[in-house]
mmCIF file of C-alpha atoms in Angstrom:
data_model
loop_
_atom_site.group_PDB
_atom_site.id
_atom_site.type_symbol
_atom_site.label_atom_id
_atom_site.label_comp_id
_atom_site.label_asym_id
_atom_site.label_seq_id
_atom_site.Cartn_x
_atom_site.Cartn_y
_atom_site.Cartn_z
ATOM 1 C CA MET B 1 -21.097 -4.251 22.681
ATOM 2 C CA GLU B 2 -19.164 -1.490 20.927
ATOM 3 C CA TYR B 3 -18.044 -2.169 17.365
ATOM 4 C CA PRO B 4 -15.201 -0.219 15.749
ATOM 5 C CA VAL B 5 -15.728 2.040 12.752
ATOM 6 C CA ILE B 6 -14.082 0.571 9.649
ATOM 7 C CA ALA B 7 -15.307 3.078 7.059
ATOM 8 C CA GLU B 8 -16.764 6.576 6.873
ATOM 9 C CA GLU B 9 -18.316 8.263 3.850
ATOM 10 C CA PHE B 10 -18.165 12.035 3.493
ATOM 11 C CA ARG B 11 -20.161 14.212 1.100
ATOM 12 C CA ASN B 12 -18.595 17.648 0.692
ATOM 13 C CA HIS B 13 -16.601 17.019 3.890
ATOM 14 C CA GLN B 14 -19.802 16.289 5.818
ATOM 15 C CA LEU B 15 -20.061 12.831 7.382
ATOM 16 C CA GLU B 16 -22.915 10.949 5.700
ATOM 17 C CA ASN B 17 -22.468 7.231 6.463
ATOM 18 C CA VAL B 18 -20.585 5.240 9.090
ATOM 19 C CA HIS B 19 -19.835 1.528 8.755
ATOM 20 C CA GLN B 20 -18.839 -0.526 11.758
ATOM 21 C CA GLY B 21 -17.339 -3.951 11.416
ATOM 22 C CA VAL B 22 -14.971 -6.686 12.478
ATOM 23 C CA ILE B 23 -11.844 -7.870 10.645
ATOM 24 C CA CYS B 24 -9.518 -10.763 11.401
ATOM 25 C CA ILE B 25 -6.300 -11.867 9.685
ATOM 26 C CA VAL B 26 -4.559 -15.142 10.585
ATOM 27 C CA ASN B 27 -1.143 -16.431 9.538
ATOM 28 C CA GLU B 28 -0.099 -19.907 8.415
ATOM 29 C CA ASN B 29 0.060 -21.041 12.043
ATOM 30 C CA LYS B 30 -3.568 -19.958 12.571
ATOM 31 C CA GLU B 31 -2.435 -17.110 14.803
ATOM 32 C CA VAL B 32 -4.240 -13.766 14.712
ATOM 33 C CA ILE B 33 -1.823 -11.209 13.282
ATOM 34 C CA TYR B 34 -4.365 -8.402 12.963
ATOM 35 C CA GLN B 35 -7.857 -7.782 14.218
ATOM 36 C CA LYS B 36 -10.279 -4.910 14.278
ATOM 37 C CA GLY B 37 -13.027 -5.579 16.763
ATOM 38 C CA ASP B 38 -13.677 -8.883 18.500
ATOM 39 C CA SER B 39 -12.488 -11.782 16.324
ATOM 40 C CA ASN B 40 -14.389 -14.175 18.611
ATOM 41 C CA GLN B 41 -17.687 -12.673 17.451
ATOM 42 C CA PRO B 42 -19.786 -15.431 15.771
ATOM 43 C CA ILE B 43 -20.626 -14.494 12.188
ATOM 44 C CA PHE B 44 -22.901 -16.249 9.697
ATOM 45 C CA TYR B 45 -20.974 -17.186 6.564
ATOM 46 C CA ARG B 46 -23.933 -16.660 4.251
ATOM 47 C CA SER B 47 -22.679 -17.320 0.678
ATOM 48 C CA ALA B 48 -19.045 -17.188 1.781
ATOM 49 C CA MET B 49 -19.792 -20.731 2.947
ATOM 50 C CA LYS B 50 -20.368 -22.017 -0.587
ATOM 51 C CA PRO B 51 -16.841 -23.374 -1.160
ATOM 52 C CA ILE B 52 -17.246 -25.361 2.069
ATOM 53 C CA GLN B 53 -20.775 -26.453 1.183
ATOM 54 C CA ALA B 54 -19.376 -27.799 -2.091
ATOM 55 C CA ILE B 55 -16.885 -30.135 -0.408
ATOM 56 C CA PRO B 56 -19.288 -33.120 -0.157
ATOM 57 C CA VAL B 57 -20.100 -32.761 -3.872
ATOM 58 C CA PHE B 58 -16.401 -32.763 -4.775
ATOM 59 C CA THR B 59 -15.764 -35.911 -2.740
ATOM 60 C CA THR B 60 -17.881 -37.793 -5.295
ATOM 61 C CA ASP B 61 -17.207 -38.671 -8.955
ATOM 62 C CA ILE B 62 -20.034 -36.377 -10.091
ATOM 63 C CA ILE B 63 -17.853 -34.475 -12.594
ATOM 64 C CA ASN B 64 -16.778 -37.589 -14.483
ATOM 65 C CA LYS B 65 -20.061 -39.430 -14.019
ATOM 66 C CA TYR B 66 -22.098 -36.653 -15.636
ATOM 67 C CA ASN B 67 -19.389 -35.298 -17.943
ATOM 68 C CA LEU B 68 -19.388 -31.862 -16.342
ATOM 69 C CA THR B 69 -16.868 -29.250 -17.448
ATOM 70 C CA ASP B 70 -14.908 -27.320 -14.843
ATOM 71 C CA GLU B 71 -16.878 -24.225 -15.833
ATOM 72 C CA GLU B 72 -20.116 -26.044 -15.045
ATOM 73 C CA ALA B 73 -18.726 -27.426 -11.783
ATOM 74 C CA ALA B 74 -17.783 -23.867 -10.740
ATOM 75 C CA LEU B 75 -21.514 -23.180 -10.371
ATOM 76 C CA PHE B 76 -21.516 -25.357 -7.250
ATOM 77 C CA MET B 77 -19.540 -22.569 -5.467
ATOM 78 C CA ALA B 78 -21.188 -19.669 -7.273
ATOM 79 C CA SER B 79 -23.403 -16.756 -6.385
ATOM 80 C CA GLN B 80 -24.177 -16.357 -10.061
ATOM 81 C CA ARG B 81 -25.736 -13.101 -11.194
ATOM 82 C CA GLY B 82 -27.733 -14.198 -14.222
ATOM 83 C CA GLU B 83 -25.491 -13.248 -17.129
ATOM 84 C CA LYS B 84 -26.041 -15.186 -20.368
ATOM 85 C CA TYR B 85 -23.008 -17.376 -19.673
ATOM 86 C CA HIS B 86 -24.488 -18.235 -16.273
ATOM 87 C CA GLN B 87 -27.887 -19.074 -17.731
ATOM 88 C CA GLU B 88 -26.377 -21.327 -20.400
ATOM 89 C CA ALA B 89 -24.157 -23.161 -17.915
ATOM 90 C CA LEU B 90 -27.004 -23.638 -15.419
ATOM 91 C CA ILE B 91 -29.226 -25.150 -18.108
ATOM 92 C CA ARG B 92 -26.458 -27.521 -19.169
ATOM 93 C CA VAL B 93 -25.886 -28.703 -15.593
ATOM 94 C CA LYS B 94 -29.606 -29.177 -14.976
ATOM 95 C CA GLU B 95 -29.896 -31.263 -18.139
ATOM 96 C CA LYS B 96 -26.747 -33.311 -17.523
ATOM 97 C CA LEU B 97 -27.819 -34.130 -13.965
ATOM 98 C CA ASP B 98 -31.419 -34.654 -15.108
ATOM 99 C CA ILE B 99 -32.736 -32.401 -12.337
ATOM 100 C CA VAL B 100 -36.384 -31.339 -12.159
ATOM 101 C CA GLU B 101 -36.191 -27.582 -11.736
ATOM 102 C CA ASP B 102 -39.278 -27.388 -9.515
ATOM 103 C CA HIS B 103 -37.508 -29.650 -7.021
ATOM 104 C CA LEU B 104 -34.979 -26.892 -6.279
ATOM 105 C CA VAL B 105 -35.775 -25.355 -2.906
ATOM 106 C CA CYS B 106 -34.553 -21.855 -3.843
ATOM 107 C CA ALA B 107 -37.185 -19.321 -4.925
ATOM 108 C CA SER B 108 -37.967 -18.353 -8.496
ATOM 109 C CA SER B 109 -35.984 -15.267 -9.499
ATOM 110 C CA TYR B 110 -34.965 -12.925 -12.273
ATOM 111 C CA PRO B 111 -31.270 -12.447 -13.118
ATOM 112 C CA LEU B 112 -29.513 -10.248 -10.527
ATOM 113 C CA ASN B 113 -27.431 -8.075 -12.847
ATOM 114 C CA GLU B 114 -29.359 -5.191 -14.330
ATOM 115 C CA ALA B 115 -28.683 -5.788 -18.052
ATOM 116 C CA PRO B 116 -29.717 -9.468 -18.191
ATOM 117 C CA LYS B 117 -32.619 -8.727 -15.833
ATOM 118 C CA MET B 118 -34.027 -6.040 -18.149
ATOM 119 C CA GLU B 119 -33.489 -8.237 -21.195
ATOM 120 C CA TYR B 120 -35.289 -11.081 -19.449
ATOM 121 C CA ILE B 121 -38.244 -8.952 -18.371
ATOM 122 C CA LEU B 122 -38.593 -7.258 -21.778
ATOM 123 C CA ALA B 123 -38.697 -10.710 -23.361
ATOM 124 C CA LYS B 124 -41.629 -11.440 -21.011
ATOM 125 C CA LYS B 125 -39.891 -14.484 -19.590
ATOM 126 C CA PRO B 126 -41.108 -15.684 -16.187
ATOM 127 C CA LYS B 127 -39.013 -15.974 -13.059
ATOM 128 C CA ARG B 128 -37.491 -19.399 -12.592
ATOM 129 C CA ARG B 129 -35.742 -21.264 -9.799
ATOM 130 C CA LEU B 130 -32.743 -21.905 -12.015
ATOM 131 C CA LEU B 131 -31.974 -18.186 -12.006
ATOM 132 C CA HIS B 132 -31.783 -17.861 -8.241
ATOM 133 C CA ASN B 133 -28.425 -16.529 -7.075
ATOM 134 C CA CYS B 134 -27.795 -19.856 -5.286
ATOM 135 C CA ALA B 135 -29.186 -22.219 -7.944
ATOM 136 C CA GLY B 136 -25.750 -23.628 -8.785
ATOM 137 C CA LYS B 137 -25.204 -24.654 -5.170
ATOM 138 C CA HIS B 138 -28.619 -26.315 -5.129
ATOM 139 C CA LEU B 139 -27.869 -28.204 -8.334
ATOM 140 C CA GLY B 140 -24.704 -29.456 -6.652
ATOM 141 C CA PHE B 141 -26.662 -30.549 -3.600
ATOM 142 C CA MET B 142 -29.185 -32.413 -5.730
ATOM 143 C CA GLY B 143 -26.401 -33.934 -7.810
ATOM 144 C CA TYR B 144 -24.826 -35.231 -4.595
ATOM 145 C CA THR B 145 -28.082 -36.928 -3.593
ATOM 146 C CA LYS B 146 -28.269 -38.610 -7.018
ATOM 147 C CA VAL B 147 -24.702 -39.884 -6.880
ATOM 148 C CA LYS B 148 -25.214 -41.174 -3.328
ATOM 149 C CA GLY B 149 -28.606 -42.724 -4.041
ATOM 150 C CA LEU B 150 -30.361 -40.483 -1.527
ATOM 151 C CA SER B 151 -33.822 -38.986 -1.773
ATOM 152 C CA GLN B 152 -33.776 -35.506 -3.267
ATOM 153 C CA GLU B 153 -36.691 -34.541 -1.067
ATOM 154 C CA GLY B 154 -35.617 -32.661 2.032
ATOM 155 C CA TYR B 155 -32.017 -32.022 0.949
ATOM 156 C CA GLU B 156 -32.347 -28.628 2.631
ATOM 157 C CA ARG B 157 -33.136 -29.968 6.104
ATOM 158 C CA PRO B 158 -30.423 -29.795 8.782
ATOM 159 C CA ASP B 159 -30.936 -33.475 9.606
ATOM 160 C CA ASN B 160 -30.405 -34.549 5.973
ATOM 161 C CA PRO B 161 -27.246 -36.689 5.464
ATOM 162 C CA LEU B 162 -25.939 -34.109 2.981
ATOM 163 C CA GLN B 163 -26.294 -31.203 5.408
ATOM 164 C CA LYS B 164 -24.690 -33.280 8.156
ATOM 165 C CA LYS B 165 -21.722 -33.815 5.818
ATOM 166 C CA VAL B 166 -21.492 -30.080 5.198
ATOM 167 C CA LEU B 167 -21.528 -29.463 8.948
ATOM 168 C CA HIS B 168 -18.812 -32.105 9.448
ATOM 169 C CA TYR B 169 -16.489 -30.456 6.909
ATOM 170 C CA LEU B 170 -17.251 -26.999 8.287
ATOM 171 C CA SER B 171 -16.225 -28.187 11.734
ATOM 172 C CA GLU B 172 -13.049 -29.742 10.339
ATOM 173 C CA LEU B 173 -12.007 -26.624 8.420
ATOM 174 C CA SER B 174 -13.041 -24.033 11.013
ATOM 175 C CA GLU B 175 -11.859 -26.097 14.002
ATOM 176 C CA VAL B 176 -15.089 -25.368 15.858
ATOM 177 C CA PRO B 177 -16.819 -28.371 17.481
ATOM 178 C CA ILE B 178 -20.136 -29.194 15.834
ATOM 179 C CA ASN B 179 -22.092 -28.510 19.029
ATOM 180 C CA GLU B 180 -20.640 -24.975 19.163
ATOM 181 C CA ILE B 181 -21.489 -24.046 15.555
ATOM 182 C CA LYS B 182 -24.596 -21.863 15.393
ATOM 183 C CA LEU B 183 -27.343 -22.792 12.928
ATOM 184 C CA GLY B 184 -29.486 -20.504 10.799
ATOM 185 C CA THR B 185 -31.432 -20.639 7.548
ATOM 186 C CA ASP B 186 -29.999 -18.863 4.513
ATOM 187 C CA GLY B 187 -32.025 -16.793 2.073
ATOM 188 C CA CYS B 188 -32.133 -19.687 -0.381
ATOM 189 C CA GLY B 189 -33.663 -22.044 2.195
ATOM 190 C CA VAL B 190 -30.734 -24.260 3.195
ATOM 191 C CA PRO B 191 -28.829 -24.275 6.500
ATOM 192 C CA VAL B 192 -26.152 -21.661 7.037
ATOM 193 C CA HIS B 193 -23.830 -21.553 9.995
ATOM 194 C CA ALA B 194 -22.016 -19.064 12.216
ATOM 195 C CA VAL B 195 -18.579 -19.472 13.766
ATOM 196 C CA PRO B 196 -16.233 -16.955 15.407
ATOM 197 C CA LEU B 197 -14.682 -14.676 12.793
ATOM 198 C CA LYS B 198 -11.210 -15.999 13.656
ATOM 199 C CA ASN B 199 -12.362 -19.522 12.835
ATOM 200 C CA MET B 200 -13.948 -18.327 9.620
ATOM 201 C CA ALA B 201 -10.512 -17.036 8.634
ATOM 202 C CA ILE B 202 -8.964 -20.380 9.647
ATOM 203 C CA SER B 203 -11.425 -22.251 7.417
ATOM 204 C CA TYR B 204 -10.332 -20.169 4.415
ATOM 205 C CA LEU B 205 -6.672 -20.558 5.338
ATOM 206 C CA LYS B 206 -7.051 -24.245 4.549
ATOM 207 C CA PHE B 207 -7.960 -23.444 0.942
ATOM 208 C CA VAL B 208 -4.411 -22.102 0.530
ATOM 209 C CA ARG B 209 -2.828 -24.496 3.022
ATOM 210 C CA PRO B 210 -4.729 -27.724 2.293
ATOM 211 C CA GLU B 211 -1.996 -29.744 4.007
ATOM 212 C CA LEU B 212 -3.637 -28.626 7.265
ATOM 213 C CA ILE B 213 -6.640 -30.820 6.418
ATOM 214 C CA GLU B 214 -6.059 -34.312 7.809
ATOM 215 C CA ASP B 215 -8.790 -36.042 5.756
ATOM 216 C CA GLN B 216 -7.153 -36.781 2.389
ATOM 217 C CA VAL B 217 -10.493 -36.955 0.566
ATOM 218 C CA ALA B 218 -11.532 -33.544 1.898
ATOM 219 C CA ARG B 219 -8.063 -32.155 1.161
ATOM 220 C CA ASP B 220 -8.247 -33.250 -2.473
ATOM 221 C CA ALA B 221 -11.754 -31.767 -2.768
ATOM 222 C CA VAL B 222 -10.588 -28.427 -1.343
ATOM 223 C CA ILE B 223 -7.653 -28.298 -3.776
ATOM 224 C CA ASN B 224 -9.964 -29.032 -6.707
ATOM 225 C CA ILE B 225 -12.499 -26.421 -5.572
ATOM 226 C CA GLY B 226 -9.818 -23.736 -5.342
ATOM 227 C CA GLU B 227 -8.385 -24.543 -8.762
ATOM 228 C CA ILE B 228 -11.819 -24.412 -10.397
ATOM 229 C CA MET B 229 -12.704 -21.109 -8.705
ATOM 230 C CA ASN B 230 -9.497 -19.521 -9.997
ATOM 231 C CA ALA B 231 -9.973 -20.980 -13.477
ATOM 232 C CA HIS B 232 -13.546 -19.655 -13.846
ATOM 233 C CA PRO B 233 -13.799 -16.457 -11.793
ATOM 234 C CA ASN B 234 -16.692 -14.920 -13.717
ATOM 235 C CA ILE B 235 -18.886 -17.944 -13.005
ATOM 236 C CA ILE B 236 -18.439 -17.490 -9.243
ATOM 237 C CA ALA B 237 -20.209 -14.098 -9.369
ATOM 238 C CA SER B 238 -19.887 -12.210 -12.646
ATOM 239 C CA HIS B 239 -17.508 -9.948 -14.519
ATOM 240 C CA ASP B 240 -16.755 -6.572 -12.899
ATOM 241 C CA PHE B 241 -17.472 -7.976 -9.447
ATOM 242 C CA ILE B 242 -15.087 -8.249 -6.509
ATOM 243 C CA CYS B 243 -15.022 -12.067 -6.490
ATOM 244 C CA SER B 244 -14.043 -12.252 -10.158
ATOM 245 C CA VAL B 245 -11.360 -9.574 -9.734
ATOM 246 C CA LEU B 246 -9.775 -11.397 -6.806
ATOM 247 C CA LEU B 247 -10.068 -14.901 -8.274
ATOM 248 C CA LYS B 248 -8.360 -13.821 -11.496
ATOM 249 C CA ASP B 249 -5.320 -13.472 -9.259
ATOM 250 C CA ARG B 250 -4.349 -17.130 -8.873
ATOM 251 C CA ASN B 251 -2.689 -16.330 -5.584
ATOM 252 C CA ILE B 252 -6.104 -15.624 -4.044
ATOM 253 C CA ILE B 253 -9.133 -17.671 -3.041
ATOM 254 C CA ALA B 254 -12.108 -15.441 -2.245
ATOM 255 C CA LYS B 255 -15.854 -15.526 -1.775
ATOM 256 C CA GLY B 256 -18.368 -13.046 -0.427
ATOM 257 C CA GLY B 257 -21.619 -13.558 1.408
ATOM 258 C CA ALA B 258 -24.768 -11.528 1.955
ATOM 259 C CA GLN B 259 -24.925 -8.831 4.623
ATOM 260 C CA GLY B 260 -21.321 -7.698 4.360
ATOM 261 C CA VAL B 261 -19.349 -10.925 4.912
ATOM 262 C CA TYR B 262 -16.152 -11.420 2.912
ATOM 263 C CA CYS B 263 -13.389 -14.038 3.093
ATOM 264 C CA LEU B 264 -10.147 -14.372 1.166
ATOM 265 C CA ALA B 265 -6.841 -16.180 1.553
ATOM 266 C CA LEU B 266 -3.426 -15.648 -0.054
ATOM 267 C CA ARG B 267 -1.462 -18.695 -1.207
ATOM 268 C CA GLU B 268 2.091 -17.348 -1.300
ATOM 269 C CA GLU B 269 1.752 -15.344 1.908
ATOM 270 C CA LYS B 270 -0.172 -18.174 3.637
ATOM 271 C CA ILE B 271 -2.567 -15.812 5.371
ATOM 272 C CA SER B 272 -6.333 -15.562 5.513
ATOM 273 C CA ILE B 273 -8.722 -12.667 6.021
ATOM 274 C CA ALA B 274 -12.333 -12.674 7.185
ATOM 275 C CA LEU B 275 -14.442 -9.564 7.662
ATOM 276 C CA LYS B 276 -17.966 -8.444 8.338
ATOM 277 C CA VAL B 277 -19.382 -5.007 7.546
ATOM 278 C CA LEU B 278 -22.078 -4.673 10.183
ATOM 279 C CA SER B 279 -24.254 -2.331 8.127
ATOM 280 C CA GLY B 280 -24.607 -5.283 5.760
ATOM 281 C CA THR B 281 -23.418 -3.320 2.740
ATOM 282 C CA GLU B 282 -21.344 -4.912 -0.004
ATOM 283 C CA LEU B 283 -20.591 -1.577 -1.668
ATOM 284 C CA ILE B 284 -17.394 -0.875 0.261
ATOM 285 C CA TRP B 285 -15.955 -4.402 -0.124
ATOM 286 C CA PRO B 286 -13.556 -3.596 -3.002
ATOM 287 C CA LEU B 287 -12.140 -0.496 -1.333
ATOM 288 C CA LEU B 288 -11.918 -2.194 2.067
ATOM 289 C CA VAL B 289 -10.156 -5.276 0.679
ATOM 290 C CA ALA B 290 -7.821 -3.096 -1.407
ATOM 291 C CA GLU B 291 -6.801 -1.165 1.713
ATOM 292 C CA ILE B 292 -6.239 -4.415 3.629
ATOM 293 C CA LEU B 293 -4.021 -5.725 0.825
ATOM 294 C CA LYS B 294 -2.093 -2.453 0.838
ATOM 295 C CA LYS B 295 -1.611 -2.779 4.601
ATOM 296 C CA LEU B 296 -0.190 -6.246 4.001
ATOM 297 C CA ASN B 297 2.179 -4.859 1.342
ATOM 298 C CA TYR B 298 0.619 -7.182 -1.211
ATOM 299 C CA GLN B 299 2.868 -7.367 -4.261
ATOM 300 C CA ASN B 300 0.286 -7.729 -7.040
ATOM 301 C CA GLU B 301 -0.555 -4.092 -7.642
ATOM 302 C CA GLU B 302 -2.745 -5.028 -10.622
ATOM 303 C CA THR B 303 -5.197 -6.733 -8.279
ATOM 304 C CA ILE B 304 -5.325 -3.726 -5.963
ATOM 305 C CA HIS B 305 -5.767 -1.394 -8.949
ATOM 306 C CA ALA B 306 -8.613 -3.535 -10.313
ATOM 307 C CA LEU B 307 -10.374 -3.418 -6.929
ATOM 308 C CA LEU B 308 -10.087 0.363 -6.839
ATOM 309 C CA GLN B 309 -11.540 0.555 -10.341
ATOM 310 C CA LEU B 310 -14.636 -1.171 -8.954
ATOM 311 C CA LYS B 311 -14.842 1.154 -5.953
ATOM 312 C CA PRO B 312 -12.511 4.162 -5.764
ATOM 313 C CA ASP B 313 -12.258 6.153 -2.558
ATOM 314 C CA THR B 314 -13.950 9.096 -4.269
ATOM 315 C CA ILE B 315 -17.742 9.397 -4.292
ATOM 316 C CA LEU B 316 -19.241 10.498 -7.618
ATOM 317 C CA ASN B 317 -22.619 11.987 -8.427
ATOM 318 C CA ASP B 318 -24.755 10.615 -11.265
ATOM 319 C CA ASP B 319 -22.859 12.732 -13.761
ATOM 320 C CA GLY B 320 -19.459 11.429 -12.675
ATOM 321 C CA VAL B 321 -18.435 14.507 -10.704
ATOM 322 C CA VAL B 322 -16.476 13.977 -7.478
ATOM 323 C CA VAL B 323 -18.681 15.007 -4.552
ATOM 324 C CA GLY B 324 -17.197 13.129 -1.612
ATOM 325 C CA LYS B 325 -14.770 10.576 -0.265
ATOM 326 C CA THR B 326 -14.746 7.233 1.545
ATOM 327 C CA LYS B 327 -12.211 6.798 4.320
ATOM 328 C CA ILE B 328 -11.203 3.303 5.488
ATOM 329 C CA HIS B 329 -10.070 2.853 9.083
ATOM 330 C CA LEU B 330 -7.736 -0.088 9.647
#
């Protein structure tokens, strides 16, 4: 299958890198209004699935029961990068939920961001499961099992009641029958699923058009998840990261996933965008999303400017000198 080129990188006018990909944009009626490549291509959500994976947790009274703040609850949707504010919030959630850290399925890790990682290593602190990029999601999963009186053992298995709930809500939001959703295992050890890119966009559309969700309990959970993500954007990833830039704009719900997957939806415009960079890179996300927003004549120029500050179309050498250019093809 041929995949279209969505970005090219030139160094001194010489082509250096080519990125193929697929992009799909749907309107409020779930109709495709733009696509690049085959929008029926199944794509694994990876961490872009976290807001959906959090729905079962938000259908419980876990926040009130354990006196969690909204900042702490934001970790359930987060791909946290190990900043001090992440570490402090993760510890608080672990203690409030009375979770045994070794029971987390995710691997022991150092902080992802370079500064906290170096600080951690220089302090001779060991890796720990609580610092895994997906630890917040896992704490949410384990919190759900506590609230529901389920065994915490095996919460990562596809046949676990929790994971069946996740699959149910994924099917409801994406409008893909459960038996047509493809199953995989994510890097953190829990199930992750693939649906056609169009349906991935539809699932995110419902975060800005929750009235499309028939189940009132799920609808309320989705509304709450979106509000918390917008209120605490730095928790969802970290400062100076595409997710935080987009979520600071309260018109946008957004979340990225590993290997080049990105999803976002616009409240006022009632449209949703899903994309996959097939090289797996995340580096061109900000520029690619900025160009998509420009194509849509998005009115908040501050958001577009902030994205371009993260990743301008110019390529710099280590001394900050312009040596090339990235060209986006939409």
